[in-house]
PDB file of C-alpha atoms and ligand atoms in Angstrom:
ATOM      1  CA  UNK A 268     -18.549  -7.385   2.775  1.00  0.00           C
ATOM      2  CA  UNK A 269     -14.778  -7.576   1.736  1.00  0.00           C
ATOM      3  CA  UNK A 270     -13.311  -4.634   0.783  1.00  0.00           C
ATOM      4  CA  UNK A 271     -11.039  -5.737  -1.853  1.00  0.00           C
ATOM      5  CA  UNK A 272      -9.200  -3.909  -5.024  1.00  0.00           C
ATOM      6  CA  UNK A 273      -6.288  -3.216  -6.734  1.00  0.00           C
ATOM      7  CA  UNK A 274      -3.921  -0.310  -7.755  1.00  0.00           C
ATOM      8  CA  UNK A 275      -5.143   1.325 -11.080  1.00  0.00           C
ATOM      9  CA  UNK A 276      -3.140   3.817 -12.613  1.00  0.00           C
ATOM     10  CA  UNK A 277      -4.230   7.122 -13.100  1.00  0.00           C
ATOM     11  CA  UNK A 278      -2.726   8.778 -16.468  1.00  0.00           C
ATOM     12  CA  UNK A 279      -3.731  10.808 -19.222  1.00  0.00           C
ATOM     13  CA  UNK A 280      -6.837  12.772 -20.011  1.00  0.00           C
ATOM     14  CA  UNK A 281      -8.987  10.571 -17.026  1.00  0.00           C
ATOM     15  CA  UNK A 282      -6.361  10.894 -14.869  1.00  0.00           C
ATOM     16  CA  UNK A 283      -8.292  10.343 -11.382  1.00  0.00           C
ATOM     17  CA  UNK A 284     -11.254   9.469 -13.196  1.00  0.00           C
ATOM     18  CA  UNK A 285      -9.998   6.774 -14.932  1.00  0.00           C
ATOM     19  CA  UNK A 286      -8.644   5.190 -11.632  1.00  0.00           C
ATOM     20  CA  UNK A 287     -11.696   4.934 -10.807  1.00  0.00           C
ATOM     21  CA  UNK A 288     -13.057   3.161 -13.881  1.00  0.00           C
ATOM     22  CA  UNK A 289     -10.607   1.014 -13.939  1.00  0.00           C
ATOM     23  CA  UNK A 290     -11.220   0.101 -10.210  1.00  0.00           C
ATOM     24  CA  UNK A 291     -14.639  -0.634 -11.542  1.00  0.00           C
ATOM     25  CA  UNK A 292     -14.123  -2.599 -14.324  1.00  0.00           C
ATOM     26  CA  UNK A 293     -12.497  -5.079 -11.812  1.00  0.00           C
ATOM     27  CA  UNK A 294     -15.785  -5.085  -9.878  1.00  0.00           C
ATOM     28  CA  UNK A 295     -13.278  -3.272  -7.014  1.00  0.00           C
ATOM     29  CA  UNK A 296     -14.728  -1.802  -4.094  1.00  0.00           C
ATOM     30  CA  UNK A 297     -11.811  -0.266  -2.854  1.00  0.00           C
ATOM     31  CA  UNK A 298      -8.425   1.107  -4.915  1.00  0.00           C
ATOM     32  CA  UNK A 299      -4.804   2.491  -4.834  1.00  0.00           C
ATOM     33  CA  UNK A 300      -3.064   4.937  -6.897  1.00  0.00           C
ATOM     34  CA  UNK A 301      -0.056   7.006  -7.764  1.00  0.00           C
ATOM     35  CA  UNK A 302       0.071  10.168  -8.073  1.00  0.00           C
ATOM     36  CA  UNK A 303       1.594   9.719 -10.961  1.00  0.00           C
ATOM     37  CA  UNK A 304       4.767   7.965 -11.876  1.00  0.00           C
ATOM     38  CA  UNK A 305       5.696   5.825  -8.737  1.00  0.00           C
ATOM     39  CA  UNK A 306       9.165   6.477 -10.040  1.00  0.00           C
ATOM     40  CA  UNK A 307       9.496   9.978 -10.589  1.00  0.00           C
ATOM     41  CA  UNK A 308       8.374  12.945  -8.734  1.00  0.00           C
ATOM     42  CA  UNK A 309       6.518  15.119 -11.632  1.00  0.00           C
ATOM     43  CA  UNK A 310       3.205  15.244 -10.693  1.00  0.00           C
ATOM     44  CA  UNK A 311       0.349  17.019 -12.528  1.00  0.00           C
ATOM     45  CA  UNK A 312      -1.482  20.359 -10.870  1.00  0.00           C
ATOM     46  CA  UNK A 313      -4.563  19.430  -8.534  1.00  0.00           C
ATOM     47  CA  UNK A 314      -6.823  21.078 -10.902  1.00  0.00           C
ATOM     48  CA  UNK A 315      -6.021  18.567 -13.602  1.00  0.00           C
ATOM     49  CA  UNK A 316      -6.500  15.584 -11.893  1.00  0.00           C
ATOM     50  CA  UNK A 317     -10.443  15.277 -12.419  1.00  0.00           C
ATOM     51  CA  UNK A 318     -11.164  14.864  -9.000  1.00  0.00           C
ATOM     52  CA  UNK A 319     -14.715  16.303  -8.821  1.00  0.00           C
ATOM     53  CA  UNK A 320     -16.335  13.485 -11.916  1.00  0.00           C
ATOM     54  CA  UNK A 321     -14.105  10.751 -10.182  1.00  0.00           C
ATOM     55  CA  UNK A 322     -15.975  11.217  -6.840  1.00  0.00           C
ATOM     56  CA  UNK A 323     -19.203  11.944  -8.681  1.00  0.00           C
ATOM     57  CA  UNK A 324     -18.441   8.434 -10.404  1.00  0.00           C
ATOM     58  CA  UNK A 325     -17.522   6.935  -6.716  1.00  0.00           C
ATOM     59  CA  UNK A 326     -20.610   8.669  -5.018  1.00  0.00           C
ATOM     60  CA  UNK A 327     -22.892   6.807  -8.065  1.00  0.00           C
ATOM     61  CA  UNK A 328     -21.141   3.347  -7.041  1.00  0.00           C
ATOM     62  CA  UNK A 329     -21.300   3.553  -3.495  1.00  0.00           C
ATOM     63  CA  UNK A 330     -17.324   3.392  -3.582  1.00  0.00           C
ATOM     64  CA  UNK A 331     -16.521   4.633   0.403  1.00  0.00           C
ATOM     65  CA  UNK A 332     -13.658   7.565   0.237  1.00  0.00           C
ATOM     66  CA  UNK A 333     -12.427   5.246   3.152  1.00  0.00           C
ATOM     67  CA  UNK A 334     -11.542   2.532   0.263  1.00  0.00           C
ATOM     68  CA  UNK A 335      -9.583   4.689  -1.477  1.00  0.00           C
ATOM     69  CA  UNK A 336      -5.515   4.514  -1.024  1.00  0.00           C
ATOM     70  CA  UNK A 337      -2.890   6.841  -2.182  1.00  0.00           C
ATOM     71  CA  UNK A 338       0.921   5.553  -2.284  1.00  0.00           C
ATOM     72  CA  UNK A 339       3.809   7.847  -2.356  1.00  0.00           C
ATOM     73  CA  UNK A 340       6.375   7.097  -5.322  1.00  0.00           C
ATOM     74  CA  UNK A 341       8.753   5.104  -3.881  1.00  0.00           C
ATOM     75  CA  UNK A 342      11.766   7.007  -4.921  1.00  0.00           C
ATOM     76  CA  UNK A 343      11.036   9.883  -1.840  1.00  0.00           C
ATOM     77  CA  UNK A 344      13.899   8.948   0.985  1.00  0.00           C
ATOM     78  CA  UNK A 345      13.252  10.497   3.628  1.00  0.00           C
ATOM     79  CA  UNK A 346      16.544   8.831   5.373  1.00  0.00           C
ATOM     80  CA  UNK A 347      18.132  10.392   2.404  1.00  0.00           C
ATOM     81  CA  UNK A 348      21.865  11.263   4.211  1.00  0.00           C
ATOM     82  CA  UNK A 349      21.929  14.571   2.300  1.00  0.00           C
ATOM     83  CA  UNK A 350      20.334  17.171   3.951  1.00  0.00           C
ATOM     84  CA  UNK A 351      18.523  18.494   0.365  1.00  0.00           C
ATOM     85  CA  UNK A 352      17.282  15.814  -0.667  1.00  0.00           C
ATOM     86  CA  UNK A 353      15.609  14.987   2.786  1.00  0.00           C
ATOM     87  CA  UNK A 354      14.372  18.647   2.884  1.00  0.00           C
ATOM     88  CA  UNK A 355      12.865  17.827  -1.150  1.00  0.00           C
ATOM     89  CA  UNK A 356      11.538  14.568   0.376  1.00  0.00           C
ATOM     90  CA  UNK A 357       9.555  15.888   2.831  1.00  0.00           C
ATOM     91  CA  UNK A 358       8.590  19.110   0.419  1.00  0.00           C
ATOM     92  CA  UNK A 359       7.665  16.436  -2.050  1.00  0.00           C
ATOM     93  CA  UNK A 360       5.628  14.615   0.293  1.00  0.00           C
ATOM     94  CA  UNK A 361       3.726  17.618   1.807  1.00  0.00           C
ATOM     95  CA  UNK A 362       1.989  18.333  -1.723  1.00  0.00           C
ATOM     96  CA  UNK A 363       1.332  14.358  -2.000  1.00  0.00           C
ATOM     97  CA  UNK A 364      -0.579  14.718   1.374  1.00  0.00           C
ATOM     98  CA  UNK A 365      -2.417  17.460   0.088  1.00  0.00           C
ATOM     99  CA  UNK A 366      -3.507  16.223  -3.072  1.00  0.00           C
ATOM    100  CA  UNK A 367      -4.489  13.075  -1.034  1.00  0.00           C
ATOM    101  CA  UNK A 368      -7.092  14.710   0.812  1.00  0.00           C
ATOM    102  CA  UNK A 369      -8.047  16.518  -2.408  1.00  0.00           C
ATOM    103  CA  UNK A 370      -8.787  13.454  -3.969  1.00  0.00           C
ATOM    104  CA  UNK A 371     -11.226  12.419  -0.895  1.00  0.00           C
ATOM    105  CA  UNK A 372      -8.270  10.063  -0.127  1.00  0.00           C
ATOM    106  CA  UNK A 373      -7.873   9.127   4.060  1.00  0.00           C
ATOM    107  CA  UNK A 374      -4.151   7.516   4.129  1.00  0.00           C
ATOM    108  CA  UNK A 375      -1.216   7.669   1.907  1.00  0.00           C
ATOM    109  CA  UNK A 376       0.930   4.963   2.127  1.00  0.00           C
ATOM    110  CA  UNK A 377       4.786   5.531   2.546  1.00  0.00           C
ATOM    111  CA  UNK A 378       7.942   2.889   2.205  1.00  0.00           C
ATOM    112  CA  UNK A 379       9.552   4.565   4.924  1.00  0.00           C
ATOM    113  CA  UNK A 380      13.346   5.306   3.960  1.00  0.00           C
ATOM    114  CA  UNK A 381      16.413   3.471   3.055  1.00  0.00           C
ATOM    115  CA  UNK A 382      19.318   3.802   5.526  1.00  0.00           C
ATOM    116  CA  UNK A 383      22.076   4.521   2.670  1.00  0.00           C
ATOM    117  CA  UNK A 384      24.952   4.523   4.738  1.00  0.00           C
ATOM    118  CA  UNK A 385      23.632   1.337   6.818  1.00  0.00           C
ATOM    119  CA  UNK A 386      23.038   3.471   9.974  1.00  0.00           C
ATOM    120  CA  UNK A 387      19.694   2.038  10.886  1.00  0.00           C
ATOM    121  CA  UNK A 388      19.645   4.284  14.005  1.00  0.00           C
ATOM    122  CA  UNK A 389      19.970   7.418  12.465  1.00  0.00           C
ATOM    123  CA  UNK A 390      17.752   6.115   9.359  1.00  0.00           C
ATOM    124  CA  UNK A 391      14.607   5.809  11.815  1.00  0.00           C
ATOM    125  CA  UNK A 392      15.647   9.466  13.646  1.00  0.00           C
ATOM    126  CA  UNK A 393      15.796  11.290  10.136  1.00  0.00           C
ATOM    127  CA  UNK A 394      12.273   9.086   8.785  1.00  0.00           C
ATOM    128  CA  UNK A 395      10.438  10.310  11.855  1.00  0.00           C
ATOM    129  CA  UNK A 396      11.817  13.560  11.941  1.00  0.00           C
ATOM    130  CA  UNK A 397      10.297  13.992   8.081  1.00  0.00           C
ATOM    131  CA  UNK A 398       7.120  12.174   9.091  1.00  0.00           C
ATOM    132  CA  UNK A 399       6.755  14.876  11.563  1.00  0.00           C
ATOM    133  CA  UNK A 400       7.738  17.999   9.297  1.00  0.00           C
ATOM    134  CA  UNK A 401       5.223  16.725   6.991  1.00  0.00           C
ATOM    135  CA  UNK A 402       1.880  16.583   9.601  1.00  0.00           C
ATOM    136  CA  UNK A 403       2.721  19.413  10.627  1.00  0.00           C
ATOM    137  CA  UNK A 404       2.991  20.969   7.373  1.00  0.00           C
ATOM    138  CA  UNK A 405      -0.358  19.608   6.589  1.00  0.00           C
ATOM    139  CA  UNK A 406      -2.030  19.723  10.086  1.00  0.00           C
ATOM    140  CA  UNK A 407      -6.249  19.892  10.010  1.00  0.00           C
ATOM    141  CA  UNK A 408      -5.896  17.385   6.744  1.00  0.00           C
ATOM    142  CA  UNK A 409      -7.573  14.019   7.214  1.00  0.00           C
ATOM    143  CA  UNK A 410      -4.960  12.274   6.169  1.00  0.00           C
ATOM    144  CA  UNK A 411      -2.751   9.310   7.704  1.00  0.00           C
ATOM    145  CA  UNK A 412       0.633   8.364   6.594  1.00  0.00           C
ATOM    146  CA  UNK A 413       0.703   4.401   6.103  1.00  0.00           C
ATOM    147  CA  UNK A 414       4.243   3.150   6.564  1.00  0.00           C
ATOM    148  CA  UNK A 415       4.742   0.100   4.834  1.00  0.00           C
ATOM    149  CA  UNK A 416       6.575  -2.931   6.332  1.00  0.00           C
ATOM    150  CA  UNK A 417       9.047  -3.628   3.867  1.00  0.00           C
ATOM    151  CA  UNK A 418      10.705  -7.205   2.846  1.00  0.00           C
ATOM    152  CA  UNK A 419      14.211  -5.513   3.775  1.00  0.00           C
ATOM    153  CA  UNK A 420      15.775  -5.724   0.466  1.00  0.00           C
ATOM    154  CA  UNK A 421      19.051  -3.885   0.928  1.00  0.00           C
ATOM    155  CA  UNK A 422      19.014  -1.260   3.529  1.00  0.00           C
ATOM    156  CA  UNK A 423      15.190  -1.027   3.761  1.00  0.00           C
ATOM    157  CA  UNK A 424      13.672   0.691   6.947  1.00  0.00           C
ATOM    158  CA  UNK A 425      10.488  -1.103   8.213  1.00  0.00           C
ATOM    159  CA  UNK A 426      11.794  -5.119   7.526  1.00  0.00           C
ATOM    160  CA  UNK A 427      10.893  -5.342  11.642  1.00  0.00           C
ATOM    161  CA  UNK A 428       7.650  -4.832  13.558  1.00  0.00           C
ATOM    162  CA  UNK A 429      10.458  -3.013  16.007  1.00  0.00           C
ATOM    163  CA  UNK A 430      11.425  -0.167  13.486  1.00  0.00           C
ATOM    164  CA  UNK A 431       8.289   0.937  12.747  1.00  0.00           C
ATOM    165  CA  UNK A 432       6.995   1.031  15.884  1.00  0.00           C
ATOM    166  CA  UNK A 433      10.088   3.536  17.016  1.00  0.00           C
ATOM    167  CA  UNK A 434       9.412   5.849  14.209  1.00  0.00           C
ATOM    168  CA  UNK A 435       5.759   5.777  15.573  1.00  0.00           C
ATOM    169  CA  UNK A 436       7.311   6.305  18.886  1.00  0.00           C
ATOM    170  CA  UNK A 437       8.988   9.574  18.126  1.00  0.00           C
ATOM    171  CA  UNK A 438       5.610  11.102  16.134  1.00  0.00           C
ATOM    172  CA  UNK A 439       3.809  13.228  18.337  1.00  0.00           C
ATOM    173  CA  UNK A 440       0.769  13.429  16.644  1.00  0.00           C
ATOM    174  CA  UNK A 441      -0.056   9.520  16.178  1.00  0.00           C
ATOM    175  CA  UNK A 442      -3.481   9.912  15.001  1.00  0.00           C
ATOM    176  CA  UNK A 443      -1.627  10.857  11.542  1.00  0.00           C
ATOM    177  CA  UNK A 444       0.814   7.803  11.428  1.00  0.00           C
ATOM    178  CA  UNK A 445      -0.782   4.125  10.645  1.00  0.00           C
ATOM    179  CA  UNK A 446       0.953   0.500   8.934  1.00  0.00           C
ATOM    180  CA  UNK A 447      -0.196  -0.333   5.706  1.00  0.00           C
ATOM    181  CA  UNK A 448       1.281  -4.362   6.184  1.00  0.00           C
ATOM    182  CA  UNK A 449       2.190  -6.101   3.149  1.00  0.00           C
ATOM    183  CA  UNK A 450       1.861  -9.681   3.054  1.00  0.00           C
ATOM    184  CA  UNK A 451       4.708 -10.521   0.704  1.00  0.00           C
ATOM    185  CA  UNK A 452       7.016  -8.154   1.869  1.00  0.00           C
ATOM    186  CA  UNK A 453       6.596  -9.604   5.634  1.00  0.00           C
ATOM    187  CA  UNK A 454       6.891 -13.261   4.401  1.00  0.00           C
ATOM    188  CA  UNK A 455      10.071 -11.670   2.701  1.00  0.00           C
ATOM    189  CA  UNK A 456      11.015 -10.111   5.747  1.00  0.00           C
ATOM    190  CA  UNK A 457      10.718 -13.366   7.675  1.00  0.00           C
ATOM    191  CA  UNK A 458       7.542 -13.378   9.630  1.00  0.00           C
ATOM    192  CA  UNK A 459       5.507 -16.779   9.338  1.00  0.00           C
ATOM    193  CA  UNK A 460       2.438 -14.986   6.896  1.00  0.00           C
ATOM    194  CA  UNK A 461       1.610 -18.349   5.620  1.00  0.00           C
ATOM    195  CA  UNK A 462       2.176 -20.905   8.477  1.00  0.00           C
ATOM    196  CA  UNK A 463       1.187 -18.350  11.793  1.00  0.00           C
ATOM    197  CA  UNK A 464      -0.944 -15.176  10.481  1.00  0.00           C
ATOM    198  CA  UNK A 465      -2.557 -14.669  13.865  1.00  0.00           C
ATOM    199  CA  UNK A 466       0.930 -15.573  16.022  1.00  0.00           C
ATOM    200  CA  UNK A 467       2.645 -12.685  13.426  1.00  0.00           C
ATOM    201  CA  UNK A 468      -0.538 -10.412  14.284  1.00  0.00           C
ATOM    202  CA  UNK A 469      -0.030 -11.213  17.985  1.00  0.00           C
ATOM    203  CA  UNK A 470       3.672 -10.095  17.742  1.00  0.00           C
ATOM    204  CA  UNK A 471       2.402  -6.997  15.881  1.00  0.00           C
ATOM    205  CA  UNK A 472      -0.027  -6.353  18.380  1.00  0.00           C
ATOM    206  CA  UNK A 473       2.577  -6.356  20.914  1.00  0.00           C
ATOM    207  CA  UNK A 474       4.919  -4.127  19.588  1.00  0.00           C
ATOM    208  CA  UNK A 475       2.907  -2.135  17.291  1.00  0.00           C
ATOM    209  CA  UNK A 476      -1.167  -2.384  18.132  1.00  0.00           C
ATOM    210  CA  UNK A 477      -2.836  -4.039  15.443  1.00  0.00           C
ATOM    211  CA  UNK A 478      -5.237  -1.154  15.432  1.00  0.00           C
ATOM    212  CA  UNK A 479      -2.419   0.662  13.829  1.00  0.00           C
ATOM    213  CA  UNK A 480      -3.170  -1.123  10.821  1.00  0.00           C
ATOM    214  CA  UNK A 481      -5.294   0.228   8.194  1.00  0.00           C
ATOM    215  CA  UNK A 482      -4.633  -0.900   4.953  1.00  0.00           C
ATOM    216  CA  UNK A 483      -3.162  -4.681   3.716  1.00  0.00           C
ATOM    217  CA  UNK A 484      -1.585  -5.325   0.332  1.00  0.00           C
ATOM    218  CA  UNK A 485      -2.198  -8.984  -0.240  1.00  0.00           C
ATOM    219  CA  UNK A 486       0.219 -10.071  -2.628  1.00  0.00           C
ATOM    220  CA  UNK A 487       1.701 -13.765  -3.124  1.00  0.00           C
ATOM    221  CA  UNK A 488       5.421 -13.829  -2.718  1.00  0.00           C
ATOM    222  CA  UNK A 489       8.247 -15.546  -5.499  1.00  0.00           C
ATOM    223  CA  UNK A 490      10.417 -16.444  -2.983  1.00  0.00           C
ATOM    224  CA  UNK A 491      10.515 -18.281   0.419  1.00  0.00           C
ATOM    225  CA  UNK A 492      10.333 -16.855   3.707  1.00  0.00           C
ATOM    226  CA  UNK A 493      12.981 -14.539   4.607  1.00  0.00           C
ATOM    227  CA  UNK A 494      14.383 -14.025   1.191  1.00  0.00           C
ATOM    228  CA  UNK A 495      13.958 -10.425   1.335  1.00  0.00           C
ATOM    229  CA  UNK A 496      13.679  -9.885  -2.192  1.00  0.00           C
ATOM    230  CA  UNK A 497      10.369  -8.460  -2.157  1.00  0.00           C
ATOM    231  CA  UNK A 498       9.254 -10.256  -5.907  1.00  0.00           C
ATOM    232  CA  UNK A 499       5.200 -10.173  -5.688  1.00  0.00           C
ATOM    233  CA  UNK A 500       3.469 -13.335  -7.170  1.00  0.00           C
ATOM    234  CA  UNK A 501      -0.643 -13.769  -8.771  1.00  0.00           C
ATOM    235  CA  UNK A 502      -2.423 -14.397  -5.800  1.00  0.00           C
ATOM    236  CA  UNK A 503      -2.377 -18.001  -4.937  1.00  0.00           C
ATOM    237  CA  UNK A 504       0.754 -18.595  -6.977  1.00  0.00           C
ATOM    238  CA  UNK A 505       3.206 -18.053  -4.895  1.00  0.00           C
ATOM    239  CA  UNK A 506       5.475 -19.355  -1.653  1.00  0.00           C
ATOM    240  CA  UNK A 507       2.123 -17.704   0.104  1.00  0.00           C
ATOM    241  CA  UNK A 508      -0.546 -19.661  -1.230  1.00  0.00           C
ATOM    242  CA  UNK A 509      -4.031 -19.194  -2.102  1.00  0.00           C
ATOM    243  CA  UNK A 510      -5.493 -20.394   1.767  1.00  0.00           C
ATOM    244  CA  UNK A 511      -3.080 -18.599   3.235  1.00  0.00           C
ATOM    245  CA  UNK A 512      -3.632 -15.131   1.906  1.00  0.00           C
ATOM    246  CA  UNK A 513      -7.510 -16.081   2.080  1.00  0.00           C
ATOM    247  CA  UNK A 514      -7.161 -16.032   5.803  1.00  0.00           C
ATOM    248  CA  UNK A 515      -5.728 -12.619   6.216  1.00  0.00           C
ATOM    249  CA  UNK A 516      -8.519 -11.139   3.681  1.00  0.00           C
ATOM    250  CA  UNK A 517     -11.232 -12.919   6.092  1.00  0.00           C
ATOM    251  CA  UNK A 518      -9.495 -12.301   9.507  1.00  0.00           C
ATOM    252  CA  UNK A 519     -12.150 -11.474  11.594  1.00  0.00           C
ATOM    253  CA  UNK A 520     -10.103  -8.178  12.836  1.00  0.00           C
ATOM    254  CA  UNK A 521      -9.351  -6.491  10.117  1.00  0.00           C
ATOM    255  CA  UNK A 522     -13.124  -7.056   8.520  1.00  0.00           C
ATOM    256  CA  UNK A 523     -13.354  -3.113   7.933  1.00  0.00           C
ATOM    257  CA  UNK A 524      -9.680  -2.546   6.362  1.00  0.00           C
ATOM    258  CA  UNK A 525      -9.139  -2.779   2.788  1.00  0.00           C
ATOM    259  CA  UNK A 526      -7.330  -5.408   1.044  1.00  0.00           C
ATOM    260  CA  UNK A 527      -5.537  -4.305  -2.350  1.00  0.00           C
ATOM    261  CA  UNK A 528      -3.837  -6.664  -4.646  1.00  0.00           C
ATOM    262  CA  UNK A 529      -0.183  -5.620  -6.361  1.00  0.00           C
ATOM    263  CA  UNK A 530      -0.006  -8.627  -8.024  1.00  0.00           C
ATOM    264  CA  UNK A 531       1.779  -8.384 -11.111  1.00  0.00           C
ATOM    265  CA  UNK A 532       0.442  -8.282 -14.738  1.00  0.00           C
ATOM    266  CA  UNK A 533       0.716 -11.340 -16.650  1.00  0.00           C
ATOM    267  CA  UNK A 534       1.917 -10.968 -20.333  1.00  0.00           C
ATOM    268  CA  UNK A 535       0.494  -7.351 -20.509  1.00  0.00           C
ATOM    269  CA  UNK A 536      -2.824  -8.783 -19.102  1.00  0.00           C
ATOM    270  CA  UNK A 537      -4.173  -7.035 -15.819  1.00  0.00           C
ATOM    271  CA  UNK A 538      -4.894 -10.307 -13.110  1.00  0.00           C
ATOM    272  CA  UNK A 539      -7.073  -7.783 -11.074  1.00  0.00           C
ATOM    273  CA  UNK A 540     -10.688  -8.894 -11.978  1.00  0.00           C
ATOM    274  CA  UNK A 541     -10.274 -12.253 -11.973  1.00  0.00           C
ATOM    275  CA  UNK A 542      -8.499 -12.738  -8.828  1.00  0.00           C
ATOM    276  CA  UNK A 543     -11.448 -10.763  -7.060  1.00  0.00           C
ATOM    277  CA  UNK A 544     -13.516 -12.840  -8.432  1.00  0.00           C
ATOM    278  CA  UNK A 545     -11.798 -16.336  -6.459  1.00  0.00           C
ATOM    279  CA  UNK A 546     -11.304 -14.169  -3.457  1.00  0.00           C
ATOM    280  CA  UNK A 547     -15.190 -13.634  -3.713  1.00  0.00           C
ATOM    281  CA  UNK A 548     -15.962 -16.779  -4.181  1.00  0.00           C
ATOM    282  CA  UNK A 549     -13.443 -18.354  -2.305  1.00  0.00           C
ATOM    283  CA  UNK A 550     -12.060 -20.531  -4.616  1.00  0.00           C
ATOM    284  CA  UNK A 551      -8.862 -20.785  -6.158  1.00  0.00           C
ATOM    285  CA  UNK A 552      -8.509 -21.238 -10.458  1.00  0.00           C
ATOM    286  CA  UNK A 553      -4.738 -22.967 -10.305  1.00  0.00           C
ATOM    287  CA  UNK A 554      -5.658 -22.520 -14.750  1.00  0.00           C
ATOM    288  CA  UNK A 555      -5.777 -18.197 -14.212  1.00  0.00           C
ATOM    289  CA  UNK A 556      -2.248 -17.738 -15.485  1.00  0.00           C
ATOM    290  CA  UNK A 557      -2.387 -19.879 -18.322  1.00  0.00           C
ATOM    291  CA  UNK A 558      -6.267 -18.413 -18.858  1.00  0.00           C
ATOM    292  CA  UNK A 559      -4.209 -14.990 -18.787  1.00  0.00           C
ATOM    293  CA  UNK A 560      -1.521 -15.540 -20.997  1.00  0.00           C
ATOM    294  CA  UNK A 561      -3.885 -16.833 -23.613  1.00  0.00           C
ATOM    295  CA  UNK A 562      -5.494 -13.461 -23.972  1.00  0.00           C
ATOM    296  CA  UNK A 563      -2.289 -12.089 -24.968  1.00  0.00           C
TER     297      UNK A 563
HETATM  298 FE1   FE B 635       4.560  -0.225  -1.494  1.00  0.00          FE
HETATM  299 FE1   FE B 636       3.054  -3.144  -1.028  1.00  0.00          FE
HETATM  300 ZN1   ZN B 637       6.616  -4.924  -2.856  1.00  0.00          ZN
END
């Protein structure tokens, strides 16, 4: 079966909990959350985040742990050229790595830097050098760090197959380092998604392993390939399209990895249920925005 889902948000009283109802209600076998704000770093204690009824909810649903996806807020640089906030990045990023394996979480997915000054060298050195502080920091934890491939909006490490594959290169212990590979952000970044999935997965395989890969965000992109803007579309409605983004769900070798959609809301409305719904059944609704808006 497809393991397919969404990010939820997981805020106030439920906190955890009501990730996972949310996840749920969109008849979601598989999830992604924030810690909390993806754009700040304050972040509520472990004991607050009602871990033990969210897995007792999970455990009643026969929702795998293995389906469930942290992401770190995308503010943390760890290519950061000042030496203080690189040292807060990766102190920042050691609790996140905790609290994902608190939460029953397996992988925590990571945009992996920004190289501020444009030194793209020294970017990668600094991102793996963090990457490494923070297993170690957390070593015994069953927890991978995802790097994302990115669409390469302004200095953004991770546009190529190439630079993630030499901040892999420098981690030691690579059983704690995986891709989490986004399909607008790679369309973004270039890479024939919608024309050549399995010649861009050969390419990956080559440079990468494809086994690296163990989550997919499968958003639709606004804007043609290599526009590195990284705008996400509803799925189908994009420069992607709906077969397209259809074939990487199905792909035959990445059956067990889960798919989550970051597809944006439309008019307040949440797209999440009803796009698993035509990814279930394999058929596309070109009416779901308009049938979305109208709810509003
Ligand atoms: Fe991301
Ligand atoms: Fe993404
Ligand atoms: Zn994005």
């Amino acid at each position: 079966m497809v393991k397919i889902g969404s990010h939820v948000s997981m805020s106030g009283d439920d906190m955890y909990l009501g990730s996972v109802k949310e996840a749920l209600s969109y008849d979601a076998n598989a999830f992604m959350v924030y810690t909390g704000a993806p754009q700040n770093t304050l972040r509520k204690r472990i004991s607050d985040l009602r871990i033990e009824d969210a897995v007792n909810l999970m455990k009643e649903h026969n929702l795998s742990f293995d389906n469930v996806i942290v992401h770190a807020p995308y503010i943390i640089n760890l290519a950061n050229p000042d030496p203080e906030k690189r040292e807060f990045a990766i102190s920042f990023l050691t609790e996140e790595v905790k609290r994902t394996a608190a939460m029953h979480a397996k992988q925590i997915v990571l945009h992996p830097g920004s190289a501020v000054g444009g030194d793209r060298v020294l970017a990668v050195e600094w991102i793996a050098e963090g990457v490494k502080k923070v297993i170690s920091n957390t070593r015994g934890l069953d927890v991978k760090i995802a790097l994302e491939t990115m669409a390469g909006k302004g200095n953004e490490i991770g546009k190529t197959f190439e630079e993630l594959k030499a901040i892999i290169d420098l981690v030691d212990e690579k059983d704690r380092v995986s891709v989490c590979f986004d399909t607008c952000h790679t369309h973004d970044a270039g890479y024939e998604v919608k024309t050549n999935f399995d010649g861009v997965i050969k390419h990956f395989d080559e440079v990468v392993g494809k086994s690296y890969i163990s989550v997919f965000h499968v958003n639709d992109s606004k804007n043609p390939i290599g526009a590195a803007k990284d705008r996400h579309e509803n799925f189908g409605f994009g420069f992607l399209g709906f077969d397209s983004l259809l074939h990487v769900i199905y792909h035959q070798d990445f059956k067990d990895i889960p798919k989550i959609l970051e597809t944006p809301y439309v008019e307040g409305n949440p797209p999440y249920k009803e796009e698993i719904v035509m990814i279930k059944e394999k058929a596309f609704d070109p009416d779901l925005v308009l049938k979305l808006k109208s709810k509003s």
